Structures are given as C-alpha cells and as structure tokens.
XYZ file of C-alpha atoms in Angstrom:
618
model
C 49.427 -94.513 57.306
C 52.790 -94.258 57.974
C 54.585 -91.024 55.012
C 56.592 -88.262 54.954
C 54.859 -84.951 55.581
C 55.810 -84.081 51.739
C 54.303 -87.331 50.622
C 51.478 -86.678 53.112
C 51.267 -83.283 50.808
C 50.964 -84.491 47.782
C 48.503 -87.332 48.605
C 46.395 -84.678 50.160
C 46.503 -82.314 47.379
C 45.354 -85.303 45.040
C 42.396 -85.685 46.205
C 40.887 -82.067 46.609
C 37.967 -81.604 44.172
C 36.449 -77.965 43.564
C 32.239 -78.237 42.668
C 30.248 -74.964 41.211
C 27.069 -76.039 39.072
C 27.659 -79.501 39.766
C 30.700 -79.484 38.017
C 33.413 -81.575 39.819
C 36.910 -81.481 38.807
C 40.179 -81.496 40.620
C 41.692 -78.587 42.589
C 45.132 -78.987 42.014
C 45.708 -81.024 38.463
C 49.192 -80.911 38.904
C 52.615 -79.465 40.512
C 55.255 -77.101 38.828
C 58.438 -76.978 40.490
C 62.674 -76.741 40.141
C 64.231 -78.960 42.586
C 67.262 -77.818 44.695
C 68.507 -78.717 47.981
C 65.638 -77.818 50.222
C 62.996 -79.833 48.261
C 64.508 -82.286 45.545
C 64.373 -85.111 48.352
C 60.856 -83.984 50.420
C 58.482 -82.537 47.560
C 60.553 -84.233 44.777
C 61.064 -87.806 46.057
C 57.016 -87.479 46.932
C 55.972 -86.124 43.373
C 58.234 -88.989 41.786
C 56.281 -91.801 43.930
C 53.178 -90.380 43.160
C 53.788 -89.019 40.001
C 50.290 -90.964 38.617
C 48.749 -89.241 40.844
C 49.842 -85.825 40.861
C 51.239 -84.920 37.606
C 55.029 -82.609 37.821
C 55.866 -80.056 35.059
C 59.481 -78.902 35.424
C 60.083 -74.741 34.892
C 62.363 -72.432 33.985
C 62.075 -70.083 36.404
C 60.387 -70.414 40.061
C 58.195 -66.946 39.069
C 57.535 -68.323 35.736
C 56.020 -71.109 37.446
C 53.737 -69.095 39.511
C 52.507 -66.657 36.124
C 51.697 -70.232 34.671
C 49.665 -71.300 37.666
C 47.587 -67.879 37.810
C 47.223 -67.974 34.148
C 45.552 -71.606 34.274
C 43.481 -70.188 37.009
C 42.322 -67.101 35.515
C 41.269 -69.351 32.086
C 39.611 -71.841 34.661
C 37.690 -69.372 36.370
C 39.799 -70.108 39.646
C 38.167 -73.337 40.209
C 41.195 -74.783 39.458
C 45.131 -73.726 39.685
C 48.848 -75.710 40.197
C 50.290 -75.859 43.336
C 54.480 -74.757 43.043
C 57.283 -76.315 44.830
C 60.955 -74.262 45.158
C 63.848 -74.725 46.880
C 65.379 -73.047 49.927
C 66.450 -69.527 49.340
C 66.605 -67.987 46.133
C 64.328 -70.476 44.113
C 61.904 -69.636 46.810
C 62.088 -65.992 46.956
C 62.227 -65.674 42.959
C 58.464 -66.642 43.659
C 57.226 -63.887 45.719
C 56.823 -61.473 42.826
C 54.010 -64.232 41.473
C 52.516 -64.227 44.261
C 52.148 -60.605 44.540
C 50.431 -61.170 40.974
C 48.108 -63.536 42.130
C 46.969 -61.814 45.007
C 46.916 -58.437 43.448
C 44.419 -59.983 40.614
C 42.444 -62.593 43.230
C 43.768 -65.762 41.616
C 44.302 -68.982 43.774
C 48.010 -70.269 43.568
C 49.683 -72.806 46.315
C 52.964 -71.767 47.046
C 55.560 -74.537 48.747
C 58.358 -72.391 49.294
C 61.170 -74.873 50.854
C 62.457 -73.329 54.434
C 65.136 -73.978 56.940
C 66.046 -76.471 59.118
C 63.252 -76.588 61.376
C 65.650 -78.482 63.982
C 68.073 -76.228 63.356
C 70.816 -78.911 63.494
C 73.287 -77.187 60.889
C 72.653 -73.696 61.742
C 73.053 -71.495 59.560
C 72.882 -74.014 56.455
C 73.023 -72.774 52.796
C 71.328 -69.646 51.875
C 70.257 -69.150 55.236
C 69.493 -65.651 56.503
C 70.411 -64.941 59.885
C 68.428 -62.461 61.486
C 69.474 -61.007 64.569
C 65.864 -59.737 65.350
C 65.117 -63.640 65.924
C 65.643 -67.053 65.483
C 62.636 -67.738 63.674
C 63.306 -65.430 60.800
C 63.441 -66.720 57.027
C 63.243 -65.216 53.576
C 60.226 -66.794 52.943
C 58.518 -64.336 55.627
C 58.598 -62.021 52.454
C 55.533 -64.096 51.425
C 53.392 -63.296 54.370
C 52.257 -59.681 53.280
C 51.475 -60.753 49.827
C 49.865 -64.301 50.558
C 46.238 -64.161 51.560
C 47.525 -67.397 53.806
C 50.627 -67.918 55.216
C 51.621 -70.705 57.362
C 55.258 -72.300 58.267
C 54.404 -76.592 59.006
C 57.622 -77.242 61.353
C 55.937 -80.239 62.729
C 54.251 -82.938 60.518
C 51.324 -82.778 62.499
C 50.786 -78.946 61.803
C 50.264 -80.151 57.873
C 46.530 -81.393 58.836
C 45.158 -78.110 59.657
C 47.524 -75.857 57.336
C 46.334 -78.079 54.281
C 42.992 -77.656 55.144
C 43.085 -73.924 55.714
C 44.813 -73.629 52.477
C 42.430 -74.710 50.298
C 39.615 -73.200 52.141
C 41.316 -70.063 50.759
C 42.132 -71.560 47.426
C 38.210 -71.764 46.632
C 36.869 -68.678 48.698
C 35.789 -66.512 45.283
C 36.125 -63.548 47.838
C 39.712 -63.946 49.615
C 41.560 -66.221 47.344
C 44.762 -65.331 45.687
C 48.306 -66.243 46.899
C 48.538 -69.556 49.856
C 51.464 -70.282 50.837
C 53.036 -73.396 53.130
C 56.261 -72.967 53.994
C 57.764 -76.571 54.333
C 61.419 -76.632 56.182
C 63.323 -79.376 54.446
C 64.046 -81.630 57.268
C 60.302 -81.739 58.442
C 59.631 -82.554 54.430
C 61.345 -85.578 54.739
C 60.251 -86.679 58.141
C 57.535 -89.558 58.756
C 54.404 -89.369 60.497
C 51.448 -91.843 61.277
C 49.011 -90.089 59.324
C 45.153 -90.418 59.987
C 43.726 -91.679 56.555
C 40.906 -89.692 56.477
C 43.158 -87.057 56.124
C 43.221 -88.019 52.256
C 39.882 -88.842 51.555
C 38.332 -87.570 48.644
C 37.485 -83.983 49.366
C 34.621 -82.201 47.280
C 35.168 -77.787 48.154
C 31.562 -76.655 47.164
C 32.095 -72.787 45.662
C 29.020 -71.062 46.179
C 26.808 -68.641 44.383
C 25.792 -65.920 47.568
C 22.254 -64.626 46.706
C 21.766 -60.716 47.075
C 19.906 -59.571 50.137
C 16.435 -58.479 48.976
C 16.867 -55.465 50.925
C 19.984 -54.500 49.297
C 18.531 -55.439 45.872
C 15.526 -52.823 46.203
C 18.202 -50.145 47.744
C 20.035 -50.735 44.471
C 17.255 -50.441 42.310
C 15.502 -47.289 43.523
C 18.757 -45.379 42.810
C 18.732 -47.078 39.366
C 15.358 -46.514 38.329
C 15.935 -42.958 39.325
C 18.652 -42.844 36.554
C 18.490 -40.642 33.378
C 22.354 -42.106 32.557
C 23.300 -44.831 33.953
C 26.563 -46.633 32.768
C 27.618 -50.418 33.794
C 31.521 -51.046 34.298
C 31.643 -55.005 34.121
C 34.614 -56.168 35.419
C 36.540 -59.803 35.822
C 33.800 -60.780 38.445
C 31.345 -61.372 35.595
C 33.820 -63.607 33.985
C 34.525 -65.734 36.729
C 31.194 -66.164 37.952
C 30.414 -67.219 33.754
C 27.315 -64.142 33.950
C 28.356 -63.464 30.425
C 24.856 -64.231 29.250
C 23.158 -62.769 32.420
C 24.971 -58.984 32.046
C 23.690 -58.937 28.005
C 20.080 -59.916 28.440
C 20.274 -57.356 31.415
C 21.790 -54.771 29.189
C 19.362 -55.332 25.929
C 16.504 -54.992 28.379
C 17.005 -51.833 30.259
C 19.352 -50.055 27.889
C 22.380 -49.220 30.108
C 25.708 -48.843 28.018
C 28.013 -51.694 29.601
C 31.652 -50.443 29.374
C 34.765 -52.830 30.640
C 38.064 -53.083 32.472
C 40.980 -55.652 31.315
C 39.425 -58.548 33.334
C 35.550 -58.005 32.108
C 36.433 -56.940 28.499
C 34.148 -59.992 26.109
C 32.030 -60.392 28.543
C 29.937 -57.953 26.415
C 30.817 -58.878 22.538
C 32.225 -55.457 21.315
C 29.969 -55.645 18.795
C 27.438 -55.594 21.422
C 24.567 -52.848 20.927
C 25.389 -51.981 24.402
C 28.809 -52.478 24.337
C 30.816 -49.422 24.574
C 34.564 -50.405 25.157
C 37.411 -49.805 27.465
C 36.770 -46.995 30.499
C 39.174 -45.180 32.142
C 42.892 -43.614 31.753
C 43.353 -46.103 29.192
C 39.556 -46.581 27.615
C 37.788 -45.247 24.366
C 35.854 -41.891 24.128
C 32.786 -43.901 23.932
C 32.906 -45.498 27.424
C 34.959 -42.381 28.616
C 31.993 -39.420 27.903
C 28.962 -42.071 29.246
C 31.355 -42.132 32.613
C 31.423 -38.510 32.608
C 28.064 -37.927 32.478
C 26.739 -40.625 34.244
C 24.285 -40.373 37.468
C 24.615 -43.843 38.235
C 27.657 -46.291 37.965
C 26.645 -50.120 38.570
C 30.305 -51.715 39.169
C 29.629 -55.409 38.686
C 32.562 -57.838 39.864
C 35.108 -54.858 39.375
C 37.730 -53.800 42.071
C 37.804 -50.229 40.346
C 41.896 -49.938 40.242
C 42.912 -46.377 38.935
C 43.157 -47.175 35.198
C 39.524 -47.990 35.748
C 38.444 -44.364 37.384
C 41.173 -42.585 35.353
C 42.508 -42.139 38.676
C 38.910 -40.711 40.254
C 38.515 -38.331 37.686
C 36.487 -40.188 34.702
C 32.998 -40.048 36.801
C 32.761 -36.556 36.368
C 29.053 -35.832 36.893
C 28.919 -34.339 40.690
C 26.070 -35.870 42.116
C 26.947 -39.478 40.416
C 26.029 -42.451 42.525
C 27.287 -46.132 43.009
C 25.543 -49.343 43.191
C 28.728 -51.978 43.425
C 27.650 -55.987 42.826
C 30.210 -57.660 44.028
C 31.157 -61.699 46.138
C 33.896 -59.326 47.870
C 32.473 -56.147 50.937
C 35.698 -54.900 50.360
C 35.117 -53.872 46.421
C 31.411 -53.543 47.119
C 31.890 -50.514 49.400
C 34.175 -48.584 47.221
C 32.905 -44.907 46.533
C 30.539 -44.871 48.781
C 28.015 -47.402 46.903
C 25.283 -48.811 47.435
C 26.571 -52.499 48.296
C 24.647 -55.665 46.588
C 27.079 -58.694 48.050
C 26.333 -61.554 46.057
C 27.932 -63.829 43.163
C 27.611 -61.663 39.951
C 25.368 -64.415 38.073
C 22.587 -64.452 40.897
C 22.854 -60.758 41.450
C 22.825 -59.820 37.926
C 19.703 -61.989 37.753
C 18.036 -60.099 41.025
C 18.167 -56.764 39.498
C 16.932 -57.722 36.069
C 14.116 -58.925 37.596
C 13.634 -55.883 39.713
C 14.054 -53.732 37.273
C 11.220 -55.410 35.015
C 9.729 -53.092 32.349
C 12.553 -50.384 33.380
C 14.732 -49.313 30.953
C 16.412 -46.053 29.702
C 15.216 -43.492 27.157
C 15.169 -43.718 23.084
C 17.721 -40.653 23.003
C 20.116 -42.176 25.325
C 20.257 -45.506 23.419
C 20.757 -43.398 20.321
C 23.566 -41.545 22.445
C 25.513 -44.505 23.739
C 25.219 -46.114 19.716
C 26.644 -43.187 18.223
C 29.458 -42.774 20.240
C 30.412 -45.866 19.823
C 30.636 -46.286 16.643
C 32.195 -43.183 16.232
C 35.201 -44.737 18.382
C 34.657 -47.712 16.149
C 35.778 -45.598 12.877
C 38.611 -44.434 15.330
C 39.900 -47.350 15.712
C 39.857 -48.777 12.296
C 41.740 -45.736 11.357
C 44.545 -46.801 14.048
C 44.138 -50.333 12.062
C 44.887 -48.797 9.054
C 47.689 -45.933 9.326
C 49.597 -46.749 6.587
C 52.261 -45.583 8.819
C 56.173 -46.136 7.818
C 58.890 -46.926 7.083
C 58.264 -49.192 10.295
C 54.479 -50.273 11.174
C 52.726 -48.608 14.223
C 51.561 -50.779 17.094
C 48.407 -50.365 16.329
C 48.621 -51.712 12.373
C 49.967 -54.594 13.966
C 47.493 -55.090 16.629
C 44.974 -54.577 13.831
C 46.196 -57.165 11.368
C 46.784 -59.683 14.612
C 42.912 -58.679 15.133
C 41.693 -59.803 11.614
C 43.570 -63.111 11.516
C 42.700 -64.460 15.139
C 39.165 -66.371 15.301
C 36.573 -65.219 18.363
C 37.911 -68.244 20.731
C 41.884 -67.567 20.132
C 43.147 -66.707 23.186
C 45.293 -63.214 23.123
C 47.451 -62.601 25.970
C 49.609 -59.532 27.503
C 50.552 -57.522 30.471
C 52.698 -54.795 30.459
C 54.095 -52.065 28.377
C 52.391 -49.724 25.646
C 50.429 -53.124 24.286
C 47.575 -52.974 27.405
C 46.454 -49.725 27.115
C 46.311 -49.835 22.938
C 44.878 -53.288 23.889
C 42.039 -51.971 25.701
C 41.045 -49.171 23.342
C 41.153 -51.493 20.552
C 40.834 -55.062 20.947
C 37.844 -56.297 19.507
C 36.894 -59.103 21.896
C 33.541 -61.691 21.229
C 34.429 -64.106 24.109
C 35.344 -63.639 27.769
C 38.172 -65.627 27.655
C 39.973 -64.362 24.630
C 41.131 -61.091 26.091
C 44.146 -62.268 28.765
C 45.993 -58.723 30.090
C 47.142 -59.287 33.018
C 46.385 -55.374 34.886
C 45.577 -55.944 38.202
C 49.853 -55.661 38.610
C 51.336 -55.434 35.366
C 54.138 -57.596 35.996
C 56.500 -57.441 32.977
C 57.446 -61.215 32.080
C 54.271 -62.342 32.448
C 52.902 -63.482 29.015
C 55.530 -65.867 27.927
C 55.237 -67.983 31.107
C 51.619 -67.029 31.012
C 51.310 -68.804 27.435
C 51.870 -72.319 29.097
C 49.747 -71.961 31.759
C 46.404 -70.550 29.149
C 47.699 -72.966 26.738
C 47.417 -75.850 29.525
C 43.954 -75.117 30.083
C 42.828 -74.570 27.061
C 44.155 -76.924 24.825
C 41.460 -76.530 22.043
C 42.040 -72.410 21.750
C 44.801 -71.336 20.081
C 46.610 -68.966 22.865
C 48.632 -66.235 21.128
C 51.162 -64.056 23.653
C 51.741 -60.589 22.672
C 55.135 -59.569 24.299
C 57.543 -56.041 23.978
C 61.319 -56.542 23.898
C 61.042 -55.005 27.628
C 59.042 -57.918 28.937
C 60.605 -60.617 26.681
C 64.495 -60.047 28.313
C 62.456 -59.933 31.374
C 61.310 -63.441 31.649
C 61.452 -65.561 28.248
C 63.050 -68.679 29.189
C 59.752 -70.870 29.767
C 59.437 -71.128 25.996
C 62.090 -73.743 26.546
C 58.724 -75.407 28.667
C 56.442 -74.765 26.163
C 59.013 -76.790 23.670
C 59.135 -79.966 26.175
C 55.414 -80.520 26.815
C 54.795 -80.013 23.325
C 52.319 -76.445 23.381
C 51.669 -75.062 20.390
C 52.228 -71.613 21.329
C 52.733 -68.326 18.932
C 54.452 -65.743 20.064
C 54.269 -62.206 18.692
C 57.698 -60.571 19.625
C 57.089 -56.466 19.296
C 60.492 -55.164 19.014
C 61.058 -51.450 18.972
C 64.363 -51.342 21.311
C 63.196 -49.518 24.250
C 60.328 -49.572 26.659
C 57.957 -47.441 24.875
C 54.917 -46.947 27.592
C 57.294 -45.332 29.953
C 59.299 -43.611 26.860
C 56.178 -42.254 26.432
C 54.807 -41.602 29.915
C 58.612 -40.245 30.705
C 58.139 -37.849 27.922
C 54.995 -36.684 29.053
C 56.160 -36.093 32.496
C 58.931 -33.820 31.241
C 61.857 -36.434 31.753
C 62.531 -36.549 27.876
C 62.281 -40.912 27.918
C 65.917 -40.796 30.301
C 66.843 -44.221 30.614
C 64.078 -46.093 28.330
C 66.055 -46.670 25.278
C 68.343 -49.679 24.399
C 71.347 -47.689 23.676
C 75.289 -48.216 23.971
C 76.753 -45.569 27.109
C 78.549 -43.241 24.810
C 81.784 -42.598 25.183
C 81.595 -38.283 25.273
C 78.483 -37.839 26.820
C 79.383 -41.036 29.217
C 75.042 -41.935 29.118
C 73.356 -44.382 27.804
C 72.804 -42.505 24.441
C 74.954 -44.455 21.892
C 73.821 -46.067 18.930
C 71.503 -48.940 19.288
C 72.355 -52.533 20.285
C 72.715 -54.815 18.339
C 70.099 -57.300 20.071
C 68.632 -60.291 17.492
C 65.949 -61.693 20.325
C 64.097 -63.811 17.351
C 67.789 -65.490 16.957
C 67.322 -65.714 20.796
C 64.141 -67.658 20.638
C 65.291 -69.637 17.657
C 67.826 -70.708 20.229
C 65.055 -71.729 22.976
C 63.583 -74.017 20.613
C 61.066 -72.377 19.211
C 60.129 -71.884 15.598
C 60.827 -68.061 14.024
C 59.177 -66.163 11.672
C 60.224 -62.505 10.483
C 58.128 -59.815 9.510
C 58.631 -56.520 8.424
C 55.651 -54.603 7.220
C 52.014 -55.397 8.098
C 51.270 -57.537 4.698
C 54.392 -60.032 5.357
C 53.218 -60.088 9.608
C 50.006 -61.230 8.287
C 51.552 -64.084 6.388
C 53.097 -64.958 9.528
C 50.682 -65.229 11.597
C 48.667 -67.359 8.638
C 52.206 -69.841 9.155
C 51.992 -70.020 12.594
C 48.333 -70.795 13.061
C 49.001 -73.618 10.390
C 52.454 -74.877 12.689
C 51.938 -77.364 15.096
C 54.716 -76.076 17.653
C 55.572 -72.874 19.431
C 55.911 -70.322 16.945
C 57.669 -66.350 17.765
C 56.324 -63.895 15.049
C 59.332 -61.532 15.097
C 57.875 -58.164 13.847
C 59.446 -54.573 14.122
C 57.630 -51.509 15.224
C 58.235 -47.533 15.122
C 58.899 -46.730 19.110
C 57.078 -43.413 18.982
C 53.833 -44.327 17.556
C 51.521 -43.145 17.026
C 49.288 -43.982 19.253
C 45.421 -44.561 19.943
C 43.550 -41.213 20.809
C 43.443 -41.123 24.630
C 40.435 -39.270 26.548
C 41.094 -39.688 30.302
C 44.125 -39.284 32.684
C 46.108 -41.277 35.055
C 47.884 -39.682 38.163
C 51.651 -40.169 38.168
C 53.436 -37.352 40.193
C 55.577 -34.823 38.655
C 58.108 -33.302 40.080
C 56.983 -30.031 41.866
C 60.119 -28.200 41.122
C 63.248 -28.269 38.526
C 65.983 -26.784 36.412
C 64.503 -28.232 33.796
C 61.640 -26.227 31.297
C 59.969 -29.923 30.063
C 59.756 -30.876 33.587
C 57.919 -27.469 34.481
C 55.759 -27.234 31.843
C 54.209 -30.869 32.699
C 54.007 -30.247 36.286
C 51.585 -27.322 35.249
C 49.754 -29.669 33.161
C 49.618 -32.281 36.185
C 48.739 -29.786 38.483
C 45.554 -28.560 36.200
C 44.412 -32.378 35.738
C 44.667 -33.314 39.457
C 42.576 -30.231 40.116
C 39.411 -32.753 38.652
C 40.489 -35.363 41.198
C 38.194 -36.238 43.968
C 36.813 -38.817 46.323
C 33.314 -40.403 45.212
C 31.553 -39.867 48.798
C-alpha cells in the first residue's frame, strides 16, 4: 500500500484499540495539532485525507495541546489519550514542558514533534539549530530526557517498529507517560510501499499483574503486627478503578485511609475511614495518624514530598512500609515491603489475607474523632465571614456546596492545591483533578477541554489564579469552537499568593510576587497596582463573564453558569493574604544560610529546627 510515512501514521494510529475488563475502545480518538511549515503538508495533508478516520482538533498553543491530551488521559484512566502534531522549531519545543507533565504524573501522550530535513538538502533551513557538537543535533533532542520513548523516523521504514514501540509504552500502566516520534518533514511527506498488516486492527491488552503470594504474606505479617496502621491511597487506585476494593478493605480491618492529589475520592470524605489530605499540605487528621503510625501501606502512590511532608510526617521511629504498587520503582521506596501488582487485584489479595484482622475499638474511635474535628475546621474556613474581600477558602467553600458529587473540579498550581487538599470534599474519584505530580502553572484552562472531552456528561469546572490564567489562557478560544460547556472560576487577587506566602515565610518579604507598577523613586516593582481586567480578557476569548464580589453574589454565579450552555468565567475577587487553612506538616525549601537581612535569619533558624526531623525511612 503505496502512502506517505505521515499518512502511514495516521492510518496506523486509527486502528490501535486499548482492552482492560473487556472493554475495547480506541487508543488514540483523535489528533490535536497547529500546522506550520514542518508538518502542515506531512501530518496535515494526512489528517485532512483521513479526517473520518482520525478526528483533528486545532489548539491554541502546542503545550496547551499536550495539558489537554494528559487531562483526557488522566479522566480515562490512561486507556486512552490524543496523539499531538507541531511544527518544526518553536511549535515543537513549546511542547516539551507537557511532556515533562505527562511523564512527571505517568500519563500516556504521543508527541509528533516535526524535525529537520532528514536529507539535509537546504541545510540549515528555518529554525534550524546548528550544533557544532554534530550533525545530528535538533531541538527536539530536548524531548529525550523527559519522554519515556524517544525515537527520530528518518527513513519511512523506521515508522514500523517506532509505531509499535510507541504504543507499547502508551499502554504499559508502569512506564507510560510522554512518547515521542520525531518526524523530519521531508521523510513526512515521502512514499513508501507499506505492508498492510501494518494497519490492521490492533487490540493492546492492559493487564491486571497478580501479587506474588509470597510477597502478599510478607506484607501481611508486618500488618497484622500493627497497633496503627495508616493507608495513603494514591492515583494508582484510581486508575486501576479499586475505588470499591480500598473501602470494603478499609470498613473491614479498620485502617484510616488518608490521600494524595491523585487518590483523593477514591475514599468518599465522608468515608468512616476517610481521613483527608496527608502531608506538607494535608489535614491534622491524616497528619497525627502519619505520625504515629507503625505501618504505612502506600497503595498506587509515588510518595512525592508534599506526600511525606518532605520525610518528616512518618514520625514514629520504628514505622514500616508495605508499598502496593504496578511500578518496582514506587514499590521500593522507604525501604518497603514491595507487593508488585495492579492495585485492584492486590487490594483484593490482602483483604483476603487479612480475613478476621482488623484494628482495635480505641483506634477506630481515634481516627473518627480526629477527623471530624478537622471537619469543624474546615467548615470554619467555609465560613470566615472574612472582608471586605472573601478569603480563598469562603470561595472554595461556596464552589463546594453548589457543585454535585460527579462535577468535575480542576486545578494545578498556586495557593488553590494545597487549600484544595485540606478542604475539598470529594465523593467520586474523578471529581478531584489537581494536577501535583509537576504543578505546571497554565494547566487547568487547557486542561478544561481535554476533562471536558472525556467527560461530556460531568460538568468540568477549572479553578484558575490570575498567575496561571496570564500563563496559558488562550485555549478557551478552543473550548468556544468545539462548543464545551466549560466554567471557569477566575481567582483574582493580583499577585501569586502561594509563593507570596512561601516567600514570606522564607524571610524574602513576597519580593517579586505582586502585580505592581516599577515605581519611579524606589525604581522596584512596588507601585500601585495594575490595572489588569482579565474577565474583560476572557469576555474577549469568547467566553461568557460573570462578576462576583462577595461570597452570596459568587454563589449566584456559579447557579448561572451551571444553567449556561457555553463556557462560562466566574470572575471573583479574593484578599491575597488569606487567611489560610491551618497547616500541620512542613515542606523543605532551602533558606538561605546567611544574610544582611533579620527576616531572612530568623527563618533560616526556623528551617534549620524543622529539617532537624528529616530523615530517610530505611
């Protein structure tokens, strides 16, 4: 069959199919992509003749494309995901920070980053780097150290087994994330005699790996020698759907189940068991059963820093690990004892080894009272009364009572994760989507289309800071093309107030994290504020804008927008210093170890007592 190699491409990618539970559905339901030189006539040409087959959505941004493609993955339980085409040079590079995202939180994304001449005919040709280290040398190298495949086709021939490599990755649970296919532009365009088996209908089973019964009865001798255990689900439960597995396990044996960002529903936080957030940003509930605990069963979680408070929230000394995990690499972490297997099948294994086990009456009555004692906490932060402008919180509280269990709330940087994770009251696993693994501001808006895409029966409501939004806000223009109903909360409080904060508690008095004009006698950036309207900005993208002032007229709002039909921005303004939720733990961020300056002093002797609690878990 006689194509191009980027027709060959797309054909291929057509007829991939991903299968867990006897579920079939296709891999790759569709391309984003901005055409430029390097791919308008391979990828583009190809996408236009098979456009029935492999459906193109047009973006605003080539990293906006990529935070829409790990979005839909991460609401499709990476069984499915977009494949995104860019041009040569710039519109390929703007991708590599996505990619970093999608590797950092293990969500598959194809990457067709357009490339240089591979004949090298016009040499150098536009936007070419020329490296004198070698010949071979292009921007898109960039992508190698945060792709968990890389591969550069600069024959047509070299497509067969790159394709197929690439989506072996795609649907590995335990080394997916970023793939990426370099495609030079000339060898895009070129024709081949293609075998056509190489498009057959493809069918990538994604297994469920069953624990080792050794490592099962390992695991559950140190557990049934536990007087206070503590589970930390993470976003491997979700993935592997062992929603339903982790609460029957947790009802019958007792153990208080706390959560990171990416496991947070998969216990409803109503939940008996359920005892919040853990870590630098988590409630005192989850925060003093970590301290104390003997025994910490990590199920599906990577255990990032926020998680361990930076290896000080396990405080007990003799605490042990068991770690349930698809991935060795996560299962090994501090020095646990490893149970490699799919989360749903593993959870399963210890329940039933564990039959008749559970913990005693006091330390159910423990892990209860704590929590709801972080429960009147946070209905307090609900309901601060706090003015003349409305704390975060109030706002986060009202957004809370208006949304339904299956709405969709999503976020990723800024002050909003960490209040998020104290205080979001999640029922489902897929209505909590923060985005921690790397934080990436200008995530959410782009991150909107992708949920929205894959959920189309949810409502999917982005929660974005001013910071993020002048980021990366320009895919609401997408959103207003294909049609999404999309709300948008817009927080704006004209500065980035997590590091404001963070800077102020490092003794760097928030330099540099307020929207200000440079003064004219100091000669900083300490003027007055700017005078920045972003809700006339997204009124200007398309979308519809609402304006709220105080907490009664943002709940009226949001009642308006659930009721629109198109994307809707919720314009609301908040007080930039608070106050905030009630933190218990710590996260390690260096101070400097000597200064002219007295704040800076007196934090580095506050850092220096906290990291004296730090320590390896060995």
């Amino acid at each position: 069959m006689r194509l191009t190699t980027a027709q060959a491409l797309v054909r291929f990618l057509a007829g991939q199919y991903s299968e867990r539970d006897g579920v079939e559905q296709r891999l790759i339901p569709g391309m984003w992509g901005i055409f430029g030189h390097g791919n308008v006539a391979g990828i583009g040409q190809a996408l236009l003749q098979y456009r029935d087959e492999m459906p193109y959505y047009l973006a605003r941004n080539e990293q906006g494309q990529v935070h829409a493609a790990a979005a839909f993955a991460k609401m499709r339980n990476r069984l499915q995901t977009f494949a995104c085409t860019a041009s040569t040079g710039p519109g390929s590079t703007n991708m590599i920070t996505g990619a970093a995202l999608a590797t950092t939180n293990r969500l598959p994304v194809l990457l067709l980053p357009s490339d240089m001449f591979a004949t090298r005919s016009p040499d150098p040709v536009l936007q070419q780097l020329e490296d004198t280290r070698g010949g071979d040398v292009t921007v898109n190298d960039a992508f190698r150290p945060v792709s968990k495949y890389f591969d550069r086709v600069t024959r047509p021939e070299q497509l067969i087994p790159a394709a197929l490599a690439a989506v072996r990755v795609l649907t590995d649970p335990v080394e997916t994330g970023a793939v990426t296919l370099c495609l030079p532009q000339d060898v895009q365009a070129e024709a081949y005699d293609w075998p056509e088996e190489f498009f057959r209908r493809r069918v990538w089973h994604i297994g469920r790996p069953v624990p080792e019964p050794e490592a099962v009865e390992r695991a559950v001798a140190l557990l049934r020698g536990a007087e206070k255990p503590l589970i930390v689900a993470g976003g491997g439960v979700v993935y592997s759907e062992a929603e339903r597995e982790l609460r029957a396990f947790a009802e019958a044996t007792g153990i208080p189940v706390a959560d990171t960002h990416a496991g947070k529903g998969a216990v409803p936080w109503d939940h008996p068991c359920a005892v919040g957030g853990i870590g630098s940003t988590g409630t005192s509930a989850a925060n003093a059963l970590a301290a104390e605990a003997d025994v910490v069963l990590g199920i599906g979680t990577r255990y990032s820093d926020f998680t361990t408070a930076s290896h000080t929230v396990f405080g007990n000394p003799d605490v042990r690990f068991v770690n349930l995990n698809v991935a060795r690499l996560d299962a090994a972490k501090h020095s646990a004892e490893m149970v490699e297997a799919d989360a749903k099948r593993g959870i399963a294994a210890l329940h039933e080894a564990l039959s008749g086990w559970q913990v005693d009456d006091a330390y159910r009555a423990r892990t209860r009272m704590l929590a709801d004692d972080w429960n009147r906490k946070a209905d307090e932060c609900f309901h601060l009364g706090h003015g003349p402008l409305p704390a975060q919180t109030e706002i986060l509280g009202a957004l809370g009572e208006a949304l339904d269990d299956r709405d969709v709330v999503i976020n990723a940087a800024g002050s909003m994760p960490g209040d998020l994770q104290m205080l979001w009251r999640a029922r489902d696993p897929k209505a909590y989507h923060v985005e921690y693994a790397y934080s990436c501001m200008g995530y959410e808006v782009a991150a909107g289309v992708g949920a929205k895409l894959a959920a189309p029966d949810r409502e999917v409501v982005v929660l974005v800071g001013d910071g993020s939004y002048l980021m990366m806000s320009q895919e609401i223009v997408t959103m207003v093309s294909e049609g999404l109903k999309v709300i948008i909360v817009l927080v704006q409080n004209h500065g980035f107030a997590s590091i404001g904060s963070l800077s102020e508690s490092l003794g760097s008095q928030r330099f540099g994290t307020s929207y200000r004009y440079r003064a004219q006698d100091s000669g900083q950036l300490d003027g007055g504020r700017l005078p920045v309207d972003l809700a006339a900005n997204a009124e200007s993208l398309g979308a519809t804008v609402l304006r709220a002032s105080t907490v009664e007229e943002f709940t009226a709002a949001i009642a308006t927008a659930k009721a629109n039909s198109t994307t809707t921005v919720v314009h609301v303004e908040t007080d930039l210093f608070g106050p905030n939720p009630p933190g218990s733990a710590w996260w390690d961020v260096p101070v400097s170890e000597v200064s002219e300056l007295e704040s800076t002093r007196k934090a580095y002797e506050t850092y220096a007592a906290a990291k004296r609690t730090q320590r390896h878990y060995l």
